[in-house]
Rosetta silent file (secondary structure, phi, psi, omega in degrees, C-alpha in Angstrom):
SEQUENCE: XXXXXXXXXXXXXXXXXXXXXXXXXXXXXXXXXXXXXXXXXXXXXXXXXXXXXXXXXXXXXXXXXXXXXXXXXXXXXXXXXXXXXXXXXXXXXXXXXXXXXXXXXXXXXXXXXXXXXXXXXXXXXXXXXXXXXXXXXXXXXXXXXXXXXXXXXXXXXXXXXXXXXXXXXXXXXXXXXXXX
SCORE:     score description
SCORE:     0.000 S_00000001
   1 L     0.000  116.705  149.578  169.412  156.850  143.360 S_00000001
   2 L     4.650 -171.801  173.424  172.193  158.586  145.928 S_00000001
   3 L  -122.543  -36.317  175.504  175.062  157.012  147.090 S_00000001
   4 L   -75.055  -46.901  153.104  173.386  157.136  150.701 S_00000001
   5 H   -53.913  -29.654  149.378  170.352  155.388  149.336 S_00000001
   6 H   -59.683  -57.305 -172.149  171.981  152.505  147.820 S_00000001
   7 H   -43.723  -31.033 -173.460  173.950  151.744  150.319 S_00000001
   8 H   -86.135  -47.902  178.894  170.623  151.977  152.555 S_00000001
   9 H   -56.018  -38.871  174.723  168.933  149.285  149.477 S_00000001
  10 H   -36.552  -79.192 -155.612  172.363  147.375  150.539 S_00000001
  11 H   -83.564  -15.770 -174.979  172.150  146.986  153.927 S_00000001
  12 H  -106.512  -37.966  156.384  168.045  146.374  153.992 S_00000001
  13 L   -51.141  -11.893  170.866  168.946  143.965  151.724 S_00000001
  14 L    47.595   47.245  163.535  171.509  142.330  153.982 S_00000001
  15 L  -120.466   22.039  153.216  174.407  142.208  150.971 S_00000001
  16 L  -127.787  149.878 -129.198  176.551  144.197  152.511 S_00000001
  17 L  -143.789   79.360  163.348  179.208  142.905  155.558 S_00000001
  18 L    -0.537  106.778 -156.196  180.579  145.065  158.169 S_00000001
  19 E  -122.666   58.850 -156.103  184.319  145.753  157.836 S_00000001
  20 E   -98.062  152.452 -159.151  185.582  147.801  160.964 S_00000001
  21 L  -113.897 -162.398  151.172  188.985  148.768  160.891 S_00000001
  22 L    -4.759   63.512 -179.855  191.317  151.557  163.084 S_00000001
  23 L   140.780  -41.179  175.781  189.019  153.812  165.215 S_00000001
  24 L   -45.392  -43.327 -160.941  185.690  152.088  165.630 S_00000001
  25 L   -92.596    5.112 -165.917  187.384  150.921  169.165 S_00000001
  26 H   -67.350  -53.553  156.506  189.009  154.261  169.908 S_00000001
  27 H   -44.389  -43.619  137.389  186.483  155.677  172.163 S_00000001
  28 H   -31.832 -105.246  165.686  186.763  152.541  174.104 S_00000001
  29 H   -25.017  -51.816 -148.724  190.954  152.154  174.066 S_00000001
  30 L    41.843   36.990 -172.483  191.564  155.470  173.979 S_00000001
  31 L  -161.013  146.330  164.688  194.853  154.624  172.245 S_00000001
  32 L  -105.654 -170.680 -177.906  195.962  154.327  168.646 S_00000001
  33 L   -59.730  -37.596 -163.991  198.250  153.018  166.475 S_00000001
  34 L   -69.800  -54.995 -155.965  200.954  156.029  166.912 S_00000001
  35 L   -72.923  -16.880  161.379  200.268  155.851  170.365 S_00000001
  36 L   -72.593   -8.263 -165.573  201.308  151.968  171.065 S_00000001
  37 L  -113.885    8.346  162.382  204.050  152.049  168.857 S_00000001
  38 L   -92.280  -42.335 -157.739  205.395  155.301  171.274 S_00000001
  39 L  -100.274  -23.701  176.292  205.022  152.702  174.490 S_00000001
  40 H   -75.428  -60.290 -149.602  207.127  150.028  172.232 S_00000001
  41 H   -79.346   -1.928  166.110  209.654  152.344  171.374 S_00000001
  42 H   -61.661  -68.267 -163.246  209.753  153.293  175.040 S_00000001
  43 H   -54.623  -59.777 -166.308  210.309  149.599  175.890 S_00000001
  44 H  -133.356   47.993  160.973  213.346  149.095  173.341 S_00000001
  45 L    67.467   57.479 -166.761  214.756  152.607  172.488 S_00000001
  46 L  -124.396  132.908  154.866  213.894  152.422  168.709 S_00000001
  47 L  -110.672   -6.894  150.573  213.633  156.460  167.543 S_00000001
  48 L     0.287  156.578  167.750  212.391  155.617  163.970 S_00000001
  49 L  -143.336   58.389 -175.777  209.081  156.579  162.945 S_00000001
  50 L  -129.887  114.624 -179.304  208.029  153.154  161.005 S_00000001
  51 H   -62.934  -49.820  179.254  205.428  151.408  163.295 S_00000001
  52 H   -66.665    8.400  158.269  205.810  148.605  161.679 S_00000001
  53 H   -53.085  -86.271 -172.207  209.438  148.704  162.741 S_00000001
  54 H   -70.870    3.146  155.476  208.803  149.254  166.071 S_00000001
  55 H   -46.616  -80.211 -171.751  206.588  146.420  166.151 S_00000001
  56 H   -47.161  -47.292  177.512  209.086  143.866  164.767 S_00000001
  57 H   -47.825  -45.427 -162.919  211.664  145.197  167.225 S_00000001
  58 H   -74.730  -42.788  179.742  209.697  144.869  170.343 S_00000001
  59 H   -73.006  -34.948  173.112  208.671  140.860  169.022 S_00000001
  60 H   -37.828  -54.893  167.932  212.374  140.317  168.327 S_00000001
  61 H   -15.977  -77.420 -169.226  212.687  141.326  171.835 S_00000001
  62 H  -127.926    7.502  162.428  210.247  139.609  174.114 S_00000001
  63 H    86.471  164.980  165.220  208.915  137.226  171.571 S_00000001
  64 H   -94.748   -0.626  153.930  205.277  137.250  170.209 S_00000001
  65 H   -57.463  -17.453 -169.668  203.571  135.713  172.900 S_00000001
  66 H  -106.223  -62.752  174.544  204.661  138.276  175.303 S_00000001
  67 H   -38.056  -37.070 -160.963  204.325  140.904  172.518 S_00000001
  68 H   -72.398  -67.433 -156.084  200.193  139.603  172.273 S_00000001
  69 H   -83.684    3.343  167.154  199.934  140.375  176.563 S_00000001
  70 H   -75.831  -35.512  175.973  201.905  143.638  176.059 S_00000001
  71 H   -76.656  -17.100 -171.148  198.743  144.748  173.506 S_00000001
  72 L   -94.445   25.834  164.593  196.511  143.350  175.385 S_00000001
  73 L   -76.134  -46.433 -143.370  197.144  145.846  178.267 S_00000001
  74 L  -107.252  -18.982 -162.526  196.379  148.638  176.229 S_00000001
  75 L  -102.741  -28.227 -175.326  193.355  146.796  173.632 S_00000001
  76 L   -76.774  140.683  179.273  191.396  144.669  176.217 S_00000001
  77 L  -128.700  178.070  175.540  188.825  146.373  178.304 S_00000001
  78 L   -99.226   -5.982  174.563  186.442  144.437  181.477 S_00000001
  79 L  -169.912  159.861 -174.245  183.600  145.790  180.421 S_00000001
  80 L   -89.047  143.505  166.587  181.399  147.763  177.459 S_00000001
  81 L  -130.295  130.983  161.108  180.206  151.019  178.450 S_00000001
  82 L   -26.946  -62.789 -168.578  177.550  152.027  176.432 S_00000001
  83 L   -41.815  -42.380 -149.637  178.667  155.807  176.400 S_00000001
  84 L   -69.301  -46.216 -153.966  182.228  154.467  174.752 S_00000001
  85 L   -85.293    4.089  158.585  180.251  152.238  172.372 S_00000001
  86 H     3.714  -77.912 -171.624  178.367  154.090  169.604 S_00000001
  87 H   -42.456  -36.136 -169.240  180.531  152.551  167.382 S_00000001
  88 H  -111.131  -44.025 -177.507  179.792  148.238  168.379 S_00000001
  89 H   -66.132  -49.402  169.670  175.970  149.232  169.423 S_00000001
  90 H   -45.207  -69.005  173.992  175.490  150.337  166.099 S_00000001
  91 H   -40.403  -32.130  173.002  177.165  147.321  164.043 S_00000001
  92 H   -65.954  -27.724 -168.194  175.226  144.895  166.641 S_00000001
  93 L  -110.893   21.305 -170.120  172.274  146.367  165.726 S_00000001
  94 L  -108.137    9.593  177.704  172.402  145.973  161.895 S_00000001
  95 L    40.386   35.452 -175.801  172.278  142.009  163.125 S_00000001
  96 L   -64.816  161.872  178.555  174.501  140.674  160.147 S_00000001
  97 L   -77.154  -30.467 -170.740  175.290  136.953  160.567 S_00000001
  98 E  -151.030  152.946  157.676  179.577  138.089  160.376 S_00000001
  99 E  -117.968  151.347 -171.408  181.710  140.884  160.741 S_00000001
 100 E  -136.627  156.797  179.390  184.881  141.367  159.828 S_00000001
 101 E  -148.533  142.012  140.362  187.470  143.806  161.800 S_00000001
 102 L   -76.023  -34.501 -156.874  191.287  144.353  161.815 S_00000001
 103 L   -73.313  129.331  149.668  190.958  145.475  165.604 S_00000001
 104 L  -109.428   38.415  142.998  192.511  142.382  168.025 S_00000001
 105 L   -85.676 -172.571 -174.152  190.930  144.445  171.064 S_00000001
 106 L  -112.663   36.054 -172.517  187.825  142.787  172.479 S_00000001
 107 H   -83.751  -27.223  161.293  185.521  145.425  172.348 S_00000001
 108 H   -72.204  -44.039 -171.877  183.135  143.456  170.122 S_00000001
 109 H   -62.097  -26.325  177.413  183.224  140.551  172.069 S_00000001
 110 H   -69.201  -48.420 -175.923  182.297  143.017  175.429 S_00000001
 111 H   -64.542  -38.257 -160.146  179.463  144.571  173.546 S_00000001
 112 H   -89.207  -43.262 -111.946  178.261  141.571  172.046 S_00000001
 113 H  -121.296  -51.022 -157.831  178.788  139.615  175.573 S_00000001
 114 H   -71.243  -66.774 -119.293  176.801  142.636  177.771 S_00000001
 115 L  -113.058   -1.210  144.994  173.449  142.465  175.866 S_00000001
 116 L   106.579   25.669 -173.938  173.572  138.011  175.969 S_00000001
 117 L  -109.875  107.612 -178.721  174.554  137.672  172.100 S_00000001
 118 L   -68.645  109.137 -156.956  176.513  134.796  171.089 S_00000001
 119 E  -109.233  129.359 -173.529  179.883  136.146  168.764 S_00000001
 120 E  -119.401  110.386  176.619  181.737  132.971  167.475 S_00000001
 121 E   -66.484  136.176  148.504  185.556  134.586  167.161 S_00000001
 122 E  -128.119  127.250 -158.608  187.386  133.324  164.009 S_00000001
 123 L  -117.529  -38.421 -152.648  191.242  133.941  163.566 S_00000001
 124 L  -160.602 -174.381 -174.187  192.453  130.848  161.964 S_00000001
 125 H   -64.436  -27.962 -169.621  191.436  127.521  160.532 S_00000001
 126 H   -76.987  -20.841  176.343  190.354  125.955  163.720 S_00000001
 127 H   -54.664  -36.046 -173.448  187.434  128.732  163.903 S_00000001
 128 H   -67.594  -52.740  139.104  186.481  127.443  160.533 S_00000001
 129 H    -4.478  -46.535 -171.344  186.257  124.468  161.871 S_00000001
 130 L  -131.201   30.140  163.906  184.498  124.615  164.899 S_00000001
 131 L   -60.614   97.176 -155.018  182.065  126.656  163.150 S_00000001
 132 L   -96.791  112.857 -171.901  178.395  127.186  164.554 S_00000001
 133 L   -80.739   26.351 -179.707  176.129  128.797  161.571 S_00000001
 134 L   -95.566   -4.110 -170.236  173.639  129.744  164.534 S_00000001
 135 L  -112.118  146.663  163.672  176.309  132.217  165.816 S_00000001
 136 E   -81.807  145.805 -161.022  176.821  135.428  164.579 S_00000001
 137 E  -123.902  155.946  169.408  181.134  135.650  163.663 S_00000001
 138 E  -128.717   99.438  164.825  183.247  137.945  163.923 S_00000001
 139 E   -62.803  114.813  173.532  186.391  137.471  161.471 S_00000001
 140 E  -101.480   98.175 -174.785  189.387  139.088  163.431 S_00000001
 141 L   -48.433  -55.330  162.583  191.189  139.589  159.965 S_00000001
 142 L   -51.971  -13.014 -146.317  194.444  140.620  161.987 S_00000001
 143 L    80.266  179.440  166.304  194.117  138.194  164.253 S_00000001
 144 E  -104.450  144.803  164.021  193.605  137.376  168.152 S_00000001
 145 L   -74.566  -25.575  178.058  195.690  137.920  170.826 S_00000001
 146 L   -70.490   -0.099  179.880  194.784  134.662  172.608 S_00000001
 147 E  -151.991   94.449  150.112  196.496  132.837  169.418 S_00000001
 148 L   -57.762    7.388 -167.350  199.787  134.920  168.723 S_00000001
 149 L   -95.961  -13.836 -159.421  200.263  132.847  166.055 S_00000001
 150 L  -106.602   -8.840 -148.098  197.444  134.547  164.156 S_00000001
 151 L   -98.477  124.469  176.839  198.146  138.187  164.904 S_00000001
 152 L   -90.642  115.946  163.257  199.401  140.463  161.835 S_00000001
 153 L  -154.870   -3.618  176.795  200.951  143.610  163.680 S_00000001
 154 L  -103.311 -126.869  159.466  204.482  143.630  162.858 S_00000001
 155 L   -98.173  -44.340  174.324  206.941  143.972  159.736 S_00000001
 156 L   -96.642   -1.210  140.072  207.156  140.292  159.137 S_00000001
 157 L  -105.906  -14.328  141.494  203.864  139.838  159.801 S_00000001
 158 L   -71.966  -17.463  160.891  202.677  141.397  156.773 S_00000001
 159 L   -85.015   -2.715  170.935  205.145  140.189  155.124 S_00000001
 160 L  -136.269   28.949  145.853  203.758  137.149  155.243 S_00000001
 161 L   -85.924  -52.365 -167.820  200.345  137.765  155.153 S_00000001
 162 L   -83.869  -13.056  179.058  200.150  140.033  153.024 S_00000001
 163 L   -63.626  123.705 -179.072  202.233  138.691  150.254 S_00000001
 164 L   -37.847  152.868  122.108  200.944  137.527  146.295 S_00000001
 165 L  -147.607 -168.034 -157.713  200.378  133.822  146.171 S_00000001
 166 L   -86.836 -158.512 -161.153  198.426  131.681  144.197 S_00000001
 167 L   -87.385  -48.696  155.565  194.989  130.641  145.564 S_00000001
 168 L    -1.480  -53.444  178.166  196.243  127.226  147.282 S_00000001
 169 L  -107.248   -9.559  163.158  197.911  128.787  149.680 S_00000001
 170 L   -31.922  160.114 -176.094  196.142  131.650  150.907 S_00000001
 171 L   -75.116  126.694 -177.433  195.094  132.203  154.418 S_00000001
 172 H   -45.837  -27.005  168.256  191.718  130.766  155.031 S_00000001
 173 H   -54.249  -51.416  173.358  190.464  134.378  156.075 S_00000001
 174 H   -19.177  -69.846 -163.631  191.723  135.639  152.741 S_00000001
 175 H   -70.539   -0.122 -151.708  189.326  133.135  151.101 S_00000001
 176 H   -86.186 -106.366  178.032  186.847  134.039  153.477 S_00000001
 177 H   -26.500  -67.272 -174.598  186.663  137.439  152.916 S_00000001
 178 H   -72.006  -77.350  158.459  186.923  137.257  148.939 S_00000001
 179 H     9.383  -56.109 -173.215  184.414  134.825  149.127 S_00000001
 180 L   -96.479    0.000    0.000  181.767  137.222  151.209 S_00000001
């Protein structure tokens, strides 16, 4: 068997779990990693070329709550257009129960939202929590912007995300994830 036929046995098989990362939303956004972390260093004069730098700087700055409604300028849209959406019509239509993304725009939730399909966002513990298994989820691995508390996007938030520990302490996504 292929590599494109397993992966087809996978997926008909519902064992494998949607992971979208960088670029699925691009078409949408129209903006990219380079290009937000060029509009930071606008903001506080950084010439470096370590995003995650120019991240940290800009939350030193203006804090991360204010950092969360500066991305969400450039990551939120008001509405899914179809043309934009290739990318979210497809994944919508493989009807997994969860998804998991790195993206904190809202381009799943618009997609999901147009066509009357209930997306239960999980970020943090209280999603776990207030968990419906009738809803299809979408793990925002990175976080939300609506909870700045959640959102990995800087230098020190990877450093503390991202860091060994034992299993005790992990982030509930973490176990989440290794889990599925």
């Amino acid at each position: 068997m292929n590599l494109i036929e397993e992966i087809a046995e996978e997926i008909a098989n519902n064992r494998l779990i949607p992971f979208a990362g960088a670029g699925v939303s691009f078409s949408h956004i129209h903006v990219n990693w380079n290009d937000i972390c060029s509009k930071m260093n606008d903001i506080t004069g950084y010439k470096g070329n370590d995003n995650l730098e120019a991240a940290q700087i800009l939350v030193d700055k203006i804090g991360k709550k204010e950092f969360c409604n500066f991305l969400k300028q450039y990551f939120y849209i008001d509405k899914f257009n179809d043309l934009f959406g290739e990318n979210h019509l497809f994944l919508m239509s493989l009807n997994y129960a969860r998804y998991y993304t790195t993206n904190q725009d809202n381009v799943f939730e618009k997609c999901f939202e147009k066509y009357g399909r209930t997306l239960q966002i999980i970020c943090d513990i209280d999603g776990f929590e207030n968990y419906n298994p009738k809803n299809q989820v979408l793990y925002k691995f990175h976080g939300a912007l609506e909870k700045p508390e959640t959102v990995v996007f800087c230098k020190e938030d990877y450093k503390t995300r991202m860091i060994n520990r034992d299993l005790s302490s992990l982030n509930p996504l973490d176990v989440q994830l290794m889990a599925d």
